[in-house]
Amino acid sequence: MSFFRRLAAQWGERYRKMSIQMVLSLSFTAVAAAGMLLMSVSLIWRFSSANEQLVAENSRRVLAQANLNLDSYLRRMMRISNTVYYRSIKNMDLAEDDLTGDLSLLYEENRDDLVSLAVFDGEGALVSAVPLTALKREAETADSDWFQAASQSMENLHFSTPHVQNIFDDPDYPYRWVVSLSRHVQLTRDGATEGGVLLVDMSFSGIEQVCRDVTLGSGGYLYLIDGDGEIIYHPRQQLIYAGLLEENNRAAAEYRDGSRQEKFQGQSRQVTVKTVGYTGWKLVGVAPAVSWFAASPQLPLFGLTLLLFSIFLLAFLNFLISARISDPILRLERSIRELDKGLAGVKIEEGGCYEVQRLSHAVASMVSTMRHLMDDIIRQEEEKRRSELEVLQSQINPHFLYNTLDSVIWMTESGQQQEAIQMVTSLARLFRISLSKGKSIIPLADELEHARHYMNIQQIRFKNRFTAKIELKPGAEELYTLKLIVQPLLENAIYHGMSSAEDDGVIRVTARREGEDLVIDVEDNGLGMRPELAASLLEEDRPEVRTKGSGIGVRNVHQRVRLTFGEGYGLTIFSEPDEGTLVRIRLPALNREEAERRRQGEEL
Amino acid sequence: MKTEKSRFIQIAILAALGAAAALSLALPQLLRVERRAQLLSVSVMLRDTDSSGWTVARQGMEQAADELGAELRFLTLASANDSAEQETQLLREIEDGAAALVAVPADPAALSAALDPWLVVCPAVTLESAMEGAAGVVSPDNALLGKELAAALLEDWDGGEVLLLDTAGRSSGVLERMEAAAEVLTGAGVPFRRAASLPEEGDLRWVMAFEPAATQRSAEKNEAFSRSFAVYGVGTAAAITAQLERGSIAAMAAWSDYAAGYLAVRRAVGAVRGTDGTLAPLPFSVLRKEDIYAPENQKLLFPIMSSSSR
C-alpha cells in the first residue's frame, strides 16, 4: 500500500514539474494509446473469434467431405460384402457349389482395395478364400476379434481396427495391414443352414488414401479413430506407435460431433469431430490455435510493431499539437517572468485560442495599469524629492541673507563703506551663483567661486580672524557639483571652528578628483570635537540643531548629496579636539554631459 | 537547436518503426524463401553392403528429415564392416558439404579418430555403437539386450554348447551385446564359444547372433538344416520376423527401427542447429513366435508407413 502511495507521490511531484505541453502530450498519448490497445485487443479477439469460427466451419466442411469419401469407400466394401452374401452365399449349397469362383471375380474387380475375401463356418474353419486359399496351421480364426464380433452381433457389419492379417498361409510373409469387415452369414450345406462368418479384408492403404490428402489449414491434420479411441489412421501413425508422439485420441472418442477447444500437451487447439456412419468411427480434425490466432508467427510481431508505430506517431503528433496549444501560454508565462525580473518594455503577446487570448489580454491590461501606477508613484516620489530639495535650498538663503545684510547695515552704520561695498558685491555675486538659472548642478568652479565670495563676506564680518584658502586641483576643473554644498560647511567651520580664533584661523577648501569621484575637503584648525560627536553629527535621527550660521548645517548638505546621488555619496567628518575638523564631501565626478543629463532628469 | 535535434530523433524513430512494420509484414515471405534454401544435408552411412535391413529405419529418418527440413543421402559399403571405406566415404561427404552425419560405425574408435577434426563442423550421430566425439548414439542398452537375450536362451537350454556369433568386427555395440550375453552364460554355467561364422558341420544346438544380418543368415542356415538348432538374435526386418514366425529363430530382441531412424536424424539436425538433446536408450523386447501378433508387437514389427509422412 505504501508502495502505491509513494508511487502516487512521485507521480504527483513529476506532474508538478511538468510543462503544460508535456502534460497535454502525455495525457493525449496515454488516452489514445489506451484506446488503441483496447481497440487492438477487441479487434484481435474479434479477428481470432471470427477466424476460429472460420476454421471450425472449414474443418466441418473438410470433415464432411472426408466422411463422404470414407463413407463411399466403406459402402463399397459393404456392397462387396452384400454381393458375396446375397448373390453368392445365399444362392449356393456349399455341398454342391464352390464359392471360390464368385469370390475370385469380386476380388479381381476390387483388388486395389481388397487384401482377401474369405468365408468361414461357425467353428472358424475356412470354407472358401481368395486370393490365398489356405490358412496357417496355427491360425486361430475363431478367436479373432473380427470373428467374435460377427458371431456375437449377427445383424450388423463389423469393422475392425487396423491389424496385420495373420491367418492366411502366404509363403512371402507380406504382413499386410488390413481393416477387417466381418458379418455373420447363413451358409447352406446339403440343404441345411448353418452360421458362418464372411470376412472382407480391406487394404489399410484404401483408408489411408481417403484420409491422407485432407488438409486443415496451417499445421492442421485429420485422424481416424474407432469408437474406443483406437487410432485407425493418423498422418504420423508410426511415430505414435513408436512412442515418439502422443495423440489425444482417447479423449476425442468421448467428444460429440462438432467443434470444441481442447488443451493437449500445453497446446490449445480446435478439434472437430465427425462420426462415420455404420462404423462408429470418428474423423477428428485438429487445428492448432496458432493457425487461427495468427496466420503466421510474424503476425503478432507485425501487430506489435504497428501498435508501437501508431503510438509513437500519436505521441509525435500530440507533441506538435500540444506545443501549438501551449506555446501562447508558455510565451505569456515567459513574459510574466521577465516582468517579474523587472525588465522594462516587455510585450505581452495576445495569441493562441480564445481563452488564452482573453487571459493574455487581461494580463496585458493588468501590466499596463501597473505600469501607469508605477509611473505615477515614481513621478510623485520625484516631485516629493524635488520639493524637499527646494525646501532645503530655500532654507539656506534667508538665514544667510539676514546675517549678511545685518553685517552690511552694521558696516554702513560704522562707516566702513568700502567693506560694505565689497560685501554687497560679494553677496550679489553669491546670489547670482546661487540662482544659477535655477539649476541645482553647477560647475565646480562656480561652487568654489561662490565659497570664495561667501568667505569674503565672512572675513569682513569676522575682521579677518581667519584666512581662507580655496584650491582646485588639476583634473577637477571641468567637473560639476551640486550647488551650495561648500558654503554651509564653511559656515560651520566659521561658527564652530573659528569662534575662538584670534588671527591664526585657517579654513582650507580643496577640490580634487579621485577616480570616478569628486572629493571636496573643508578643513579648519579650530576647536575640533570628539570623533564620536563628529560621527553623530550626520545621523538622521539626531535632533535638529539650529546654528548661528545659515541654520542648516552639515546634515542638510549630507542629505542633499545623498538624495541627489545615492547612498554611496555624502559627507564624512574627521575631527579631534583642539586639532580642527575635516569635512569631506564625496560626489560622483560629473562631466558636462552627465551634469546636463541629470539636469534634464530633474526637469522631468 | 535542442528542439530541432529532438524532432529529428523522433522522425528517425518514426521512420524506423515504419520500416519495422513493413519488414514484419514482409517477413513471412522472406523466411519462407530462406527456409526453402536452407535444407540441411545429412549423410547416412551404414556398415552393410545393402540397406534392405534398414528400410524401416530409413523411413523413420525420412519422416524426421521432412519435419525438420533436411535432405538425406544414404550410403552403403562395397564390403560389409569395412571401416576404412566407411571413413573415406564419410570424409568425402564432409568435403561435399554434408551438414551432419548419421552412421552405423563399423569400427567406432577408428571412425572417431578419422572424423575427430571434422566433428565440430559436421556433427555425427551413431546407430548401434557409441562413438567418441559423436553428438549422440541411438541404440538399445546393448549390455542389457545381450543379457536378456541370453536369459531367453537359458529358458530353453537343456544342455549343449552355445555358439556366440562374433560377426560385427570392431562394432563396439554388437560386441557389448555379445560380452553381456557371455557373462550371463558364464554365470549360468552354460558352455559357449565365439565364432565369426556358423560351422558347416558339427553338432550345433544353440546359436546367438547379435546383429540383424547375422541373425538372418543364421536363421536361413537353420532352415536349410531343417531347424536343427535354435537361433537367438536381434532385428525387426520383415524377413527376420517371418523367420521367427516360421520357427527358424527361437527368440529375438526387437526395437523400433522407425524410432531409431527418426531419433538419429532429429538429433543430428538438432546438433547442427545447436539445440540440446539427450538420447535415452531405445526400449526393446525379446519376442518369441507367439508374441508376434500381439497388438503392441504388431505396431513394433510391422510399421504402417503413411504416404503423407513423406
PDB file of N, CA, C and O in Angstrom, chain A residues 437-483:
ATOM      1  N   LYS A 437      20.477  80.104 -12.720  1.00  0.00           N
ATOM      2  CA  LYS A 437      19.321  79.853 -13.621  1.00  0.00           C
ATOM      3  C   LYS A 437      18.434  78.729 -13.093  1.00  0.00           C
ATOM      4  O   LYS A 437      17.908  77.906 -13.854  1.00  0.00           O
ATOM      5  N   GLY A 438      18.412  78.564 -11.812  1.00  0.00           N
ATOM      6  CA  GLY A 438      17.532  77.526 -11.218  1.00  0.00           C
ATOM      7  C   GLY A 438      18.106  76.129 -11.262  1.00  0.00           C
ATOM      8  O   GLY A 438      17.451  75.170 -10.865  1.00  0.00           O
ATOM      9  N   LYS A 439      19.354  76.001 -11.752  1.00  0.00           N
ATOM     10  CA  LYS A 439      19.934  74.662 -11.862  1.00  0.00           C
ATOM     11  C   LYS A 439      20.498  74.258 -10.507  1.00  0.00           C
ATOM     12  O   LYS A 439      21.095  75.071  -9.815  1.00  0.00           O
ATOM     13  N   SER A 440      20.347  72.993 -10.145  1.00  0.00           N
ATOM     14  CA  SER A 440      20.893  72.531  -8.864  1.00  0.00           C
ATOM     15  C   SER A 440      22.318  71.999  -9.049  1.00  0.00           C
ATOM     16  O   SER A 440      23.045  71.852  -8.078  1.00  0.00           O
ATOM     17  N   ILE A 441      22.670  71.597 -10.307  1.00  0.00           N
ATOM     18  CA  ILE A 441      24.034  71.123 -10.558  1.00  0.00           C
ATOM     19  C   ILE A 441      24.758  72.183 -11.374  1.00  0.00           C
ATOM     20  O   ILE A 441      24.297  72.570 -12.457  1.00  0.00           O
ATOM     21  N   ILE A 442      25.894  72.621 -10.819  1.00  0.00           N
ATOM     22  CA  ILE A 442      26.612  73.734 -11.435  1.00  0.00           C
ATOM     23  C   ILE A 442      28.081  73.360 -11.566  1.00  0.00           C
ATOM     24  O   ILE A 442      28.542  72.409 -10.921  1.00  0.00           O
ATOM     25  N   PRO A 443      28.863  74.073 -12.374  1.00  0.00           N
ATOM     26  CA  PRO A 443      30.292  73.769 -12.461  1.00  0.00           C
ATOM     27  C   PRO A 443      30.968  73.921 -11.084  1.00  0.00           C
ATOM     28  O   PRO A 443      30.579  74.780 -10.270  1.00  0.00           O
ATOM     29  N   LEU A 444      31.947  73.062 -10.868  1.00  0.00           N
ATOM     30  CA  LEU A 444      32.670  73.083  -9.585  1.00  0.00           C
ATOM     31  C   LEU A 444      33.327  74.454  -9.368  1.00  0.00           C
ATOM     32  O   LEU A 444      33.357  74.987  -8.244  1.00  0.00           O
ATOM     33  N   ALA A 445      33.813  75.027 -10.458  1.00  0.00           N
ATOM     34  CA  ALA A 445      34.472  76.348 -10.363  1.00  0.00           C
ATOM     35  C   ALA A 445      33.514  77.396  -9.810  1.00  0.00           C
ATOM     36  O   ALA A 445      33.889  78.218  -8.962  1.00  0.00           O
ATOM     37  N   ASP A 446      32.248  77.355 -10.272  1.00  0.00           N
ATOM     38  CA  ASP A 446      31.242  78.291  -9.776  1.00  0.00           C
ATOM     39  C   ASP A 446      31.000  78.096  -8.287  1.00  0.00           C
ATOM     40  O   ASP A 446      30.837  79.048  -7.519  1.00  0.00           O
ATOM     41  N   GLU A 447      30.917  76.779  -7.910  1.00  0.00           N
ATOM     42  CA  GLU A 447      30.662  76.487  -6.496  1.00  0.00           C
ATOM     43  C   GLU A 447      31.799  77.033  -5.629  1.00  0.00           C
ATOM     44  O   GLU A 447      31.561  77.619  -4.555  1.00  0.00           O
ATOM     45  N   LEU A 448      33.034  76.881  -6.099  1.00  0.00           N
ATOM     46  CA  LEU A 448      34.174  77.362  -5.315  1.00  0.00           C
ATOM     47  C   LEU A 448      34.209  78.902  -5.326  1.00  0.00           C
ATOM     48  O   LEU A 448      34.580  79.533  -4.321  1.00  0.00           O
ATOM     49  N   GLU A 449      33.792  79.458  -6.469  1.00  0.00           N
ATOM     50  CA  GLU A 449      33.681  80.914  -6.566  1.00  0.00           C
ATOM     51  C   GLU A 449      32.672  81.432  -5.543  1.00  0.00           C
ATOM     52  O   GLU A 449      32.893  82.427  -4.849  1.00  0.00           O
ATOM     53  N   HIS A 450      31.582  80.686  -5.496  1.00  0.00           N
ATOM     54  CA  HIS A 450      30.524  81.012  -4.528  1.00  0.00           C
ATOM     55  C   HIS A 450      31.093  80.973  -3.121  1.00  0.00           C
ATOM     56  O   HIS A 450      30.864  81.877  -2.287  1.00  0.00           O
ATOM     57  N   ALA A 451      31.885  79.916  -2.822  1.00  0.00           N
ATOM     58  CA  ALA A 451      32.501  79.769  -1.489  1.00  0.00           C
ATOM     59  C   ALA A 451      33.452  80.926  -1.206  1.00  0.00           C
ATOM     60  O   ALA A 451      33.515  81.444  -0.078  1.00  0.00           O
ATOM     61  N   ARG A 452      34.184  81.303  -2.263  1.00  0.00           N
ATOM     62  CA  ARG A 452      35.156  82.384  -2.082  1.00  0.00           C
ATOM     63  C   ARG A 452      34.432  83.697  -1.716  1.00  0.00           C
ATOM     64  O   ARG A 452      34.855  84.377  -0.782  1.00  0.00           O
ATOM     65  N   HIS A 453      33.333  84.011  -2.406  1.00  0.00           N
ATOM     66  CA  HIS A 453      32.576  85.230  -2.092  1.00  0.00           C
ATOM     67  C   HIS A 453      32.006  85.164  -0.701  1.00  0.00           C
ATOM     68  O   HIS A 453      32.011  86.157   0.042  1.00  0.00           O
ATOM     69  N   TYR A 454      31.541  83.968  -0.369  1.00  0.00           N
ATOM     70  CA  TYR A 454      30.991  83.798   0.972  1.00  0.00           C
ATOM     71  C   TYR A 454      32.082  84.064   2.011  1.00  0.00           C
ATOM     72  O   TYR A 454      31.869  84.770   3.021  1.00  0.00           O
ATOM     73  N   MET A 455      33.259  83.497   1.766  1.00  0.00           N
ATOM     74  CA  MET A 455      34.349  83.692   2.728  1.00  0.00           C
ATOM     75  C   MET A 455      34.756  85.165   2.787  1.00  0.00           C
ATOM     76  O   MET A 455      35.101  85.670   3.862  1.00  0.00           O
ATOM     77  N   ASN A 456      34.702  85.847   1.626  1.00  0.00           N
ATOM     78  CA  ASN A 456      34.989  87.288   1.624  1.00  0.00           C
ATOM     79  C   ASN A 456      34.061  88.005   2.579  1.00  0.00           C
ATOM     80  O   ASN A 456      34.487  88.841   3.396  1.00  0.00           O
ATOM     81  N   ILE A 457      32.771  87.666   2.430  1.00  0.00           N
ATOM     82  CA  ILE A 457      31.752  88.306   3.280  1.00  0.00           C
ATOM     83  C   ILE A 457      32.053  88.021   4.743  1.00  0.00           C
ATOM     84  O   ILE A 457      32.080  88.935   5.586  1.00  0.00           O
ATOM     85  N   GLN A 458      32.332  86.732   5.012  1.00  0.00           N
ATOM     86  CA  GLN A 458      32.523  86.338   6.408  1.00  0.00           C
ATOM     87  C   GLN A 458      33.830  86.916   6.979  1.00  0.00           C
ATOM     88  O   GLN A 458      33.904  87.248   8.159  1.00  0.00           O
ATOM     89  N   GLN A 459      34.844  86.981   6.144  1.00  0.00           N
ATOM     90  CA  GLN A 459      36.105  87.553   6.640  1.00  0.00           C
ATOM     91  C   GLN A 459      35.888  89.029   7.055  1.00  0.00           C
ATOM     92  O   GLN A 459      36.430  89.489   8.044  1.00  0.00           O
ATOM     93  N   ILE A 460      35.086  89.719   6.252  1.00  0.00           N
ATOM     94  CA  ILE A 460      34.773  91.115   6.611  1.00  0.00           C
ATOM     95  C   ILE A 460      34.022  91.141   7.925  1.00  0.00           C
ATOM     96  O   ILE A 460      34.352  91.918   8.820  1.00  0.00           O
ATOM     97  N   ARG A 461      33.069  90.232   8.021  1.00  0.00           N
ATOM     98  CA  ARG A 461      32.258  90.219   9.244  1.00  0.00           C
ATOM     99  C   ARG A 461      33.110  89.890  10.468  1.00  0.00           C
ATOM    100  O   ARG A 461      32.906  90.443  11.547  1.00  0.00           O
ATOM    101  N   PHE A 462      34.007  88.931  10.256  1.00  0.00           N
ATOM    102  CA  PHE A 462      34.798  88.479  11.427  1.00  0.00           C
ATOM    103  C   PHE A 462      36.156  89.173  11.522  1.00  0.00           C
ATOM    104  O   PHE A 462      37.042  88.724  12.243  1.00  0.00           O
ATOM    105  N   LYS A 463      36.321  90.216  10.773  1.00  0.00           N
ATOM    106  CA  LYS A 463      37.513  91.074  10.861  1.00  0.00           C
ATOM    107  C   LYS A 463      38.799  90.285  10.678  1.00  0.00           C
ATOM    108  O   LYS A 463      39.763  90.408  11.414  1.00  0.00           O
ATOM    109  N   ASN A 464      38.781  89.446   9.746  1.00  0.00           N
ATOM    110  CA  ASN A 464      39.952  88.654   9.330  1.00  0.00           C
ATOM    111  C   ASN A 464      40.595  87.878  10.460  1.00  0.00           C
ATOM    112  O   ASN A 464      41.814  87.769  10.582  1.00  0.00           O
ATOM    113  N   ARG A 465      39.725  87.299  11.285  1.00  0.00           N
ATOM    114  CA  ARG A 465      40.269  86.450  12.343  1.00  0.00           C
ATOM    115  C   ARG A 465      40.755  85.136  11.764  1.00  0.00           C
ATOM    116  O   ARG A 465      41.415  84.354  12.413  1.00  0.00           O
ATOM    117  N   PHE A 466      40.426  84.889  10.569  1.00  0.00           N
ATOM    118  CA  PHE A 466      40.883  83.645   9.926  1.00  0.00           C
ATOM    119  C   PHE A 466      41.170  83.899   8.448  1.00  0.00           C
ATOM    120  O   PHE A 466      40.738  84.919   7.891  1.00  0.00           O
ATOM    121  N   THR A 467      41.924  83.035   7.904  1.00  0.00           N
ATOM    122  CA  THR A 467      42.197  83.145   6.474  1.00  0.00           C
ATOM    123  C   THR A 467      41.548  81.960   5.757  1.00  0.00           C
ATOM    124  O   THR A 467      41.364  80.890   6.357  1.00  0.00           O
ATOM    125  N   ALA A 468      41.198  82.176   4.543  1.00  0.00           N
ATOM    126  CA  ALA A 468      40.560  81.097   3.757  1.00  0.00           C
ATOM    127  C   ALA A 468      41.410  80.783   2.531  1.00  0.00           C
ATOM    128  O   ALA A 468      41.919  81.688   1.880  1.00  0.00           O
ATOM    129  N   LYS A 469      41.610  79.511   2.301  1.00  0.00           N
ATOM    130  CA  LYS A 469      42.380  79.084   1.124  1.00  0.00           C
ATOM    131  C   LYS A 469      41.515  78.106   0.337  1.00  0.00           C
ATOM    132  O   LYS A 469      41.108  77.064   0.855  1.00  0.00           O
ATOM    133  N   ILE A 470      41.228  78.487  -0.887  1.00  0.00           N
ATOM    134  CA  ILE A 470      40.384  77.616  -1.727  1.00  0.00           C
ATOM    135  C   ILE A 470      41.221  77.147  -2.922  1.00  0.00           C
ATOM    136  O   ILE A 470      41.786  77.952  -3.643  1.00  0.00           O
ATOM    137  N   GLU A 471      41.283  75.864  -3.079  1.00  0.00           N
ATOM    138  CA  GLU A 471      42.210  75.313  -4.085  1.00  0.00           C
ATOM    139  C   GLU A 471      41.472  74.275  -4.966  1.00  0.00           C
ATOM    140  O   GLU A 471      40.793  73.380  -4.449  1.00  0.00           O
ATOM    141  N   LEU A 472      41.597  74.480  -6.230  1.00  0.00           N
ATOM    142  CA  LEU A 472      41.020  73.498  -7.187  1.00  0.00           C
ATOM    143  C   LEU A 472      42.177  72.740  -7.823  1.00  0.00           C
ATOM    144  O   LEU A 472      42.984  73.293  -8.548  1.00  0.00           O
ATOM    145  N   LYS A 473      42.236  71.467  -7.524  1.00  0.00           N
ATOM    146  CA  LYS A 473      43.364  70.660  -8.002  1.00  0.00           C
ATOM    147  C   LYS A 473      43.198  70.371  -9.491  1.00  0.00           C
ATOM    148  O   LYS A 473      42.071  70.265  -9.992  1.00  0.00           O
ATOM    149  N   PRO A 474      44.304  70.203 -10.149  1.00  0.00           N
ATOM    150  CA  PRO A 474      44.219  69.882 -11.588  1.00  0.00           C
ATOM    151  C   PRO A 474      43.449  68.585 -11.820  1.00  0.00           C
ATOM    152  O   PRO A 474      43.552  67.649 -11.027  1.00  0.00           O
ATOM    153  N   GLY A 475      42.693  68.590 -12.884  1.00  0.00           N
ATOM    154  CA  GLY A 475      41.883  67.386 -13.222  1.00  0.00           C
ATOM    155  C   GLY A 475      40.451  67.546 -12.774  1.00  0.00           C
ATOM    156  O   GLY A 475      39.595  66.773 -13.194  1.00  0.00           O
ATOM    157  N   ALA A 476      40.222  68.533 -11.898  1.00  0.00           N
ATOM    158  CA  ALA A 476      38.852  68.676 -11.413  1.00  0.00           C
ATOM    159  C   ALA A 476      38.218  69.954 -11.946  1.00  0.00           C
ATOM    160  O   ALA A 476      37.079  70.255 -11.592  1.00  0.00           O
ATOM    161  N   GLU A 477      38.933  70.625 -12.834  1.00  0.00           N
ATOM    162  CA  GLU A 477      38.465  71.953 -13.271  1.00  0.00           C
ATOM    163  C   GLU A 477      37.145  71.866 -14.031  1.00  0.00           C
ATOM    164  O   GLU A 477      36.297  72.738 -13.925  1.00  0.00           O
ATOM    165  N   GLU A 478      36.976  70.793 -14.813  1.00  0.00           N
ATOM    166  CA  GLU A 478      35.801  70.727 -15.675  1.00  0.00           C
ATOM    167  C   GLU A 478      34.631  69.996 -15.031  1.00  0.00           C
ATOM    168  O   GLU A 478      33.616  69.745 -15.679  1.00  0.00           O
ATOM    169  N   LEU A 479      34.790  69.630 -13.779  1.00  0.00           N
ATOM    170  CA  LEU A 479      33.746  68.822 -13.140  1.00  0.00           C
ATOM    171  C   LEU A 479      32.616  69.692 -12.635  1.00  0.00           C
ATOM    172  O   LEU A 479      32.752  70.909 -12.489  1.00  0.00           O
ATOM    173  N   TYR A 480      31.505  68.990 -12.396  1.00  0.00           N
ATOM    174  CA  TYR A 480      30.297  69.678 -11.925  1.00  0.00           C
ATOM    175  C   TYR A 480      29.948  69.180 -10.538  1.00  0.00           C
ATOM    176  O   TYR A 480      30.327  68.081 -10.144  1.00  0.00           O
ATOM    177  N   THR A 481      29.171  69.994  -9.813  1.00  0.00           N
ATOM    178  CA  THR A 481      28.798  69.617  -8.453  1.00  0.00           C
ATOM    179  C   THR A 481      27.403  70.127  -8.115  1.00  0.00           C
ATOM    180  O   THR A 481      26.860  70.966  -8.832  1.00  0.00           O
ATOM    181  N   LEU A 482      26.883  69.574  -7.046  1.00  0.00           N
ATOM    182  CA  LEU A 482      25.611  70.072  -6.521  1.00  0.00           C
ATOM    183  C   LEU A 482      25.897  71.460  -5.937  1.00  0.00           C
ATOM    184  O   LEU A 482      26.903  71.636  -5.243  1.00  0.00           O
ATOM    185  N   LYS A 483      25.009  72.353  -6.215  1.00  0.00           N
ATOM    186  CA  LYS A 483      25.343  73.721  -5.797  1.00  0.00           C
ATOM    187  C   LYS A 483      25.075  73.946  -4.311  1.00  0.00           C
ATOM    188  O   LYS A 483      24.255  73.239  -3.702  1.00  0.00           O
TER     189      LYS A 483
END
